[in-house]
PDB file of C-alpha atoms in Angstrom:
ATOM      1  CA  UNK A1378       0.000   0.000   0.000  1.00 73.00           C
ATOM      2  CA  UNK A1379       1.486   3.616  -1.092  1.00 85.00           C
ATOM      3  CA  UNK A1380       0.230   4.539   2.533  1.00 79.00           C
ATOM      4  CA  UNK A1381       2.373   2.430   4.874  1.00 81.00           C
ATOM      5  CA  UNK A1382       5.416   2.981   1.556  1.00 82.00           C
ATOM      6  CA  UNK A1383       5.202   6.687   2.309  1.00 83.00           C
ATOM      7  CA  UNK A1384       4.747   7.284  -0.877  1.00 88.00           C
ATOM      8  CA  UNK A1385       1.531   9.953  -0.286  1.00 89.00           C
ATOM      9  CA  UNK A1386       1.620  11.137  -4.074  1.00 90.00           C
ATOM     10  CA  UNK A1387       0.291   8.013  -5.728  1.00 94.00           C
ATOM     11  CA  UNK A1388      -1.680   6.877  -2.680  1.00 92.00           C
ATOM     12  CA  UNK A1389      -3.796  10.326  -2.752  1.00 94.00           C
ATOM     13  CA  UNK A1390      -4.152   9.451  -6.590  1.00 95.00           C
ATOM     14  CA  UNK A1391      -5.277   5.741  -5.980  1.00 94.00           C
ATOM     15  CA  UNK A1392      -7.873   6.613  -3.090  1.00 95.00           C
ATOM     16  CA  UNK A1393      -8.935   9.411  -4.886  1.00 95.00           C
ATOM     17  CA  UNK A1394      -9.395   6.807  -8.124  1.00 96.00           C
ATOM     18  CA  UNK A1395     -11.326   4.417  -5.657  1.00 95.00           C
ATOM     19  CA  UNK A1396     -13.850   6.961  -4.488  1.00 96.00           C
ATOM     20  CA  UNK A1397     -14.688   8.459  -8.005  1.00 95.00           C
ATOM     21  CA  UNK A1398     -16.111   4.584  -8.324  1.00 96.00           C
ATOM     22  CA  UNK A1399     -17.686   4.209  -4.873  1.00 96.00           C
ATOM     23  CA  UNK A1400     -17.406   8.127  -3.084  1.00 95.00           C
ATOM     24  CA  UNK A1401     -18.979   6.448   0.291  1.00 95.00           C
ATOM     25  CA  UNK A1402     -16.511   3.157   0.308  1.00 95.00           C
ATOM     26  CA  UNK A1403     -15.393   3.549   3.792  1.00 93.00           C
ATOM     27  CA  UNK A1404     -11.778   1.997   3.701  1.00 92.00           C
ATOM     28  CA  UNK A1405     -10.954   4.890   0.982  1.00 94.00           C
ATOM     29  CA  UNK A1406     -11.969   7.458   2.974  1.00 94.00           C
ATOM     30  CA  UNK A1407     -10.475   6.116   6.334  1.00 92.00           C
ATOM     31  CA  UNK A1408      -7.315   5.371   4.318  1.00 91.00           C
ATOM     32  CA  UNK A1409      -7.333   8.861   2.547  1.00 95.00           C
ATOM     33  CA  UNK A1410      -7.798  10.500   5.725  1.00 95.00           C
ATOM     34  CA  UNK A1411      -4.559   8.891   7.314  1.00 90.00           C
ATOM     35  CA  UNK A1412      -2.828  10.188   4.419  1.00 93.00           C
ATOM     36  CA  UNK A1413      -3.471  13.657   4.542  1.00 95.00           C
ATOM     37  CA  UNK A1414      -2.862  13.493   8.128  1.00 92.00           C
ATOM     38  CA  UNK A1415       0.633  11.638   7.370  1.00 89.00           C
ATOM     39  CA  UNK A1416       1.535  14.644   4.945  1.00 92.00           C
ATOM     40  CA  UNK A1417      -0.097  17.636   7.985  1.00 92.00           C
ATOM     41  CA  UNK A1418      -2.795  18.024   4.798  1.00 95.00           C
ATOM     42  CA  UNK A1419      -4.764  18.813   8.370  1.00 96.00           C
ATOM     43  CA  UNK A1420      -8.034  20.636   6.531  1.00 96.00           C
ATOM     44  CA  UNK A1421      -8.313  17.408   3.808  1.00 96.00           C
ATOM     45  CA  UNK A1422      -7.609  14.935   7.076  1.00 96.00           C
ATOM     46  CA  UNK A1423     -10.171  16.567   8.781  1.00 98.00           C
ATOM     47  CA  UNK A1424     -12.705  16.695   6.408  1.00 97.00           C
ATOM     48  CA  UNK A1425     -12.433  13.343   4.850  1.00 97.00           C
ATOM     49  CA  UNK A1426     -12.359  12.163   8.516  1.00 97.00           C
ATOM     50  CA  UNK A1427     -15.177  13.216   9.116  1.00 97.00           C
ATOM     51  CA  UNK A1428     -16.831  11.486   6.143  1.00 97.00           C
ATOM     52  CA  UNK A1429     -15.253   8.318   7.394  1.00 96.00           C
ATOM     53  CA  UNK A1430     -16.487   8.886  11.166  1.00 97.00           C
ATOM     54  CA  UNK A1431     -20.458   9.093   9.561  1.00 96.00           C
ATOM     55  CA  UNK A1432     -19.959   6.891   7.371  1.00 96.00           C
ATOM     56  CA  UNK A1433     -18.938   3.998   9.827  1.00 95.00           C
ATOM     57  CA  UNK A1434     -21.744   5.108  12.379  1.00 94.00           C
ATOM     58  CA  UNK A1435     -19.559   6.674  14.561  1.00 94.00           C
ATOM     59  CA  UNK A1436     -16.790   3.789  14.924  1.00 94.00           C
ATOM     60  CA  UNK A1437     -14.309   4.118  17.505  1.00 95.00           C
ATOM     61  CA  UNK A1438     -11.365   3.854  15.546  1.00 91.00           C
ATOM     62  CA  UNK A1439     -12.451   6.663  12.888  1.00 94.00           C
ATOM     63  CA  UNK A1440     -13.265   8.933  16.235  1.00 97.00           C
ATOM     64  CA  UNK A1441      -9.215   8.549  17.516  1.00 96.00           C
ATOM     65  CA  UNK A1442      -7.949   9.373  13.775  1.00 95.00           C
ATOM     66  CA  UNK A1443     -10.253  12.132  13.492  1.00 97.00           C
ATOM     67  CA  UNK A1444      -9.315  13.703  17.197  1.00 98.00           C
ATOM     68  CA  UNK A1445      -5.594  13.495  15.897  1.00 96.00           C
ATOM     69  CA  UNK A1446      -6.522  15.132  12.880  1.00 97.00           C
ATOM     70  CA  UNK A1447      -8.142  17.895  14.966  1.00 98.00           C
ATOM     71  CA  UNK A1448      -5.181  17.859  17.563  1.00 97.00           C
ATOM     72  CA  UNK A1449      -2.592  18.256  14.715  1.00 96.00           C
ATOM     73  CA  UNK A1450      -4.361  20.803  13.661  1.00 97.00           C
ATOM     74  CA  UNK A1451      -4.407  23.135  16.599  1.00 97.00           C
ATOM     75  CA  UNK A1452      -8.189  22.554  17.186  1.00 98.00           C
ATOM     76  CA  UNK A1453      -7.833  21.324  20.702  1.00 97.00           C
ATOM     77  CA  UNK A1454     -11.553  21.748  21.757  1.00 98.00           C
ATOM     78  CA  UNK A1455     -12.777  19.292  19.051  1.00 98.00           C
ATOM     79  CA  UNK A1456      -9.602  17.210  19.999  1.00 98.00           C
ATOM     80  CA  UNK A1457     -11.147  16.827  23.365  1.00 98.00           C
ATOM     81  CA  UNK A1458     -14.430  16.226  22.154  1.00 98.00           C
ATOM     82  CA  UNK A1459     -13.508  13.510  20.383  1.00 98.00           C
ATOM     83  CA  UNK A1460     -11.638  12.190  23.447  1.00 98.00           C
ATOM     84  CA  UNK A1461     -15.576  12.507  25.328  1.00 98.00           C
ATOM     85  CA  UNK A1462     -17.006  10.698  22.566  1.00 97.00           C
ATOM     86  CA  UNK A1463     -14.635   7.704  23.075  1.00 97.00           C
ATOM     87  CA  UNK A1464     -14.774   7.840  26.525  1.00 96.00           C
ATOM     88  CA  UNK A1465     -18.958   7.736  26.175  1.00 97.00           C
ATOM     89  CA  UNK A1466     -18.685   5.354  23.999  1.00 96.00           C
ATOM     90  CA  UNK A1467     -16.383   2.968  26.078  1.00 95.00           C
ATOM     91  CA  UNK A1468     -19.972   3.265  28.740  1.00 95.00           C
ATOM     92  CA  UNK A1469     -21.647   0.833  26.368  1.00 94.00           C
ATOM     93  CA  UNK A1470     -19.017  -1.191  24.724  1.00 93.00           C
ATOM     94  CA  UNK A1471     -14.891  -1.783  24.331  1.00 93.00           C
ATOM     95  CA  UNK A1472     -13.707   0.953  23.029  1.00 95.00           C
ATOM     96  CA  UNK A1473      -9.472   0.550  22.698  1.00 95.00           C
ATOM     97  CA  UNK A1474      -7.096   2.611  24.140  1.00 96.00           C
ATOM     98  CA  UNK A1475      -5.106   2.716  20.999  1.00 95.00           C
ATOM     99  CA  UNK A1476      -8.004   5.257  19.492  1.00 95.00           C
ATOM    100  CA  UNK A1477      -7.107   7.810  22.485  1.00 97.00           C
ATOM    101  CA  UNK A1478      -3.723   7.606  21.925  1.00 96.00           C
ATOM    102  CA  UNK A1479      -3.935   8.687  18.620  1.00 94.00           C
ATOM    103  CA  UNK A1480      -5.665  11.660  20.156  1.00 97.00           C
ATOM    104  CA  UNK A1481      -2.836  12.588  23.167  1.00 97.00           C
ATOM    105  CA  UNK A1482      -0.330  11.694  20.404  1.00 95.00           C
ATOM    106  CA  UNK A1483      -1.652  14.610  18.453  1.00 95.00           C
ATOM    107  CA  UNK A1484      -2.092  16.818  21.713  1.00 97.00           C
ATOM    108  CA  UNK A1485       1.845  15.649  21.984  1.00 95.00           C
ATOM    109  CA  UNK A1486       1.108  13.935  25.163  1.00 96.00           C
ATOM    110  CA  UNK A1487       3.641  11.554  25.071  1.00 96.00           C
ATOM    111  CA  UNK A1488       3.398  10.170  28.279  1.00 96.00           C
ATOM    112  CA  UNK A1489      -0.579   9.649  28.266  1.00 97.00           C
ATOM    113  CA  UNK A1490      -0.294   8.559  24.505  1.00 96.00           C
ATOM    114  CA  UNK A1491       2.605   5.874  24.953  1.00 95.00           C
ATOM    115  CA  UNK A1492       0.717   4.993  28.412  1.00 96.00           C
ATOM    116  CA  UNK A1493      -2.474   4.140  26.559  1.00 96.00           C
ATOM    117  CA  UNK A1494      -0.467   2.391  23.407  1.00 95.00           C
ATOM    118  CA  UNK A1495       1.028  -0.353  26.520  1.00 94.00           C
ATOM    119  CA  UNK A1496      -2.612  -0.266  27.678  1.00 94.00           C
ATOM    120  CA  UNK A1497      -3.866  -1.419  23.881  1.00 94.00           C
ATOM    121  CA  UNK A1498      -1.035  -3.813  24.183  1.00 92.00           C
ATOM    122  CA  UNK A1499      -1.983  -5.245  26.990  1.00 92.00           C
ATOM    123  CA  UNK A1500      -5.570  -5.776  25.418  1.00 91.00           C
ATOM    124  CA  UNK A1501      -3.823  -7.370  22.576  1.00 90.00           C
ATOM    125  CA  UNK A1502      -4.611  -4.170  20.284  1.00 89.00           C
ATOM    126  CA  UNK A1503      -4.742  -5.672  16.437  1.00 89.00           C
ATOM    127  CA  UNK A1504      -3.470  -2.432  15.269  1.00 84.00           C
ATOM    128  CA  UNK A1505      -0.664  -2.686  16.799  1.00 85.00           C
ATOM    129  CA  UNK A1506       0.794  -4.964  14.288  1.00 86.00           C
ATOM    130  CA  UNK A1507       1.070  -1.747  12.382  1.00 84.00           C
ATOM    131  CA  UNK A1508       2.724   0.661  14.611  1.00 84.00           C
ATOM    132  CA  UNK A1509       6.384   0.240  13.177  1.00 84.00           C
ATOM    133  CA  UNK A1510       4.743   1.249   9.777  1.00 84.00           C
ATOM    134  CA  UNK A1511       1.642   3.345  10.895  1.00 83.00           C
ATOM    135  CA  UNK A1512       3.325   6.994   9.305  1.00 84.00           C
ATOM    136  CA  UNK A1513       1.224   8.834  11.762  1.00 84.00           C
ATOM    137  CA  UNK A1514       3.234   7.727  15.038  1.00 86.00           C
ATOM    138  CA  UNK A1515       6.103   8.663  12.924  1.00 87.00           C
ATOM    139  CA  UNK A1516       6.858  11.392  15.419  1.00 88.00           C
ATOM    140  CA  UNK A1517       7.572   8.884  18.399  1.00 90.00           C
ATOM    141  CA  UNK A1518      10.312   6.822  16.676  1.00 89.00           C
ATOM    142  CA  UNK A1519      13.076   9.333  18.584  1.00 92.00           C
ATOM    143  CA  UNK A1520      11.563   8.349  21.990  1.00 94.00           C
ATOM    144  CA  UNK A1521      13.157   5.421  23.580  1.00 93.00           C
ATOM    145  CA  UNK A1522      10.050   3.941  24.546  1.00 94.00           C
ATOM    146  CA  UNK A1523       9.193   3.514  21.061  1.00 92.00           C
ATOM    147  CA  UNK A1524      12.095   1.216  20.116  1.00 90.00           C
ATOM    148  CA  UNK A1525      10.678  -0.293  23.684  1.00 92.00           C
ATOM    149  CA  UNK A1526       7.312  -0.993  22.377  1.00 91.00           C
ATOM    150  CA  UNK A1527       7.923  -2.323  19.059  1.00 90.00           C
ATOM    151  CA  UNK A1528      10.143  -4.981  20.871  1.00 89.00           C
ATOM    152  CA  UNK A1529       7.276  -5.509  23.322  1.00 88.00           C
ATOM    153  CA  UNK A1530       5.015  -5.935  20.687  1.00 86.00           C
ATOM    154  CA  UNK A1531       7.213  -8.256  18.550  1.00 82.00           C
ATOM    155  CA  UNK A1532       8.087  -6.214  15.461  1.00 72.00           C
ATOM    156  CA  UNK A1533      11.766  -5.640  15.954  1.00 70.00           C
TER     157      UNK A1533
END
């Protein structure tokens, strides 16, 4: 996937190709969104977040890329909203810890963010089998506790 490659030109062209077929296929649009937010494209992440978070009903996952996106972006209020959401969503069902971490991530709370990503390995997270490729925790690869947690996790 041009995605995980880093290679942001072609994947924007591909995902943009996909959703002139099928404009509401959700994978696109979650996958689109990650990209702009991978290349600080913060109003595109944002808004094609957005699509992604209605379009899955509200699914945790597309609430924690979507609070990054705001984070990044400086809109902290909406950041923290998002945070509310998952944690009023977590009332009624299992919502991972991995999805706030994306969130304190982008509020560059290390601590809380790297605290949560042991959490979601602890609960066996299945995203974590992409964290040593996921561009958007890009930004942690300096701290030691990243080289820490990939060799938790197995990826090293």
């Amino acid at each position: 996937d041009y995605h995980f490659a880093r290679q942001y030109d072609r994947a924007v062209e591909q995902f943009h190709r996909t959703l002139e077929m099928d404009p509401n296929y959700l994978p696109a649009n979650l996958l689109l969104g990650w990209t702009y937010l991978a290349t600080a494209d913060y109003e595109e992440a944002i808004q094609t977040l957005q699509k992604a978070v209605s379009l899955s009903g509200g699914a945790p996952h597309f609430i924690g890329y979507l609070g990054a996106a705001y984070a990044m972006a400086g809109q902290i209020d909406k950041a923290q909203q998002m945070l509310n959401e998952l944690r009023k969503l977590s009332n009624s069902r299992y919502v991972s810890p991995y999805y706030s971490a994306l969130i304190y991530y982008g509020l560059n709370d290390l601590d809380r963010a790297f605290e949560l990503l042991e959490n979601a390995h602890d609960a066996h997270e299945p995203f974590l089998a992409f964290f040593r490729v996921e561009p958007v925790f890009d930004g942690l690869r300096q701290d030691p506790r990243y080289d820490a947690l990939v060799n938790k996790i197995g990826l090293d």
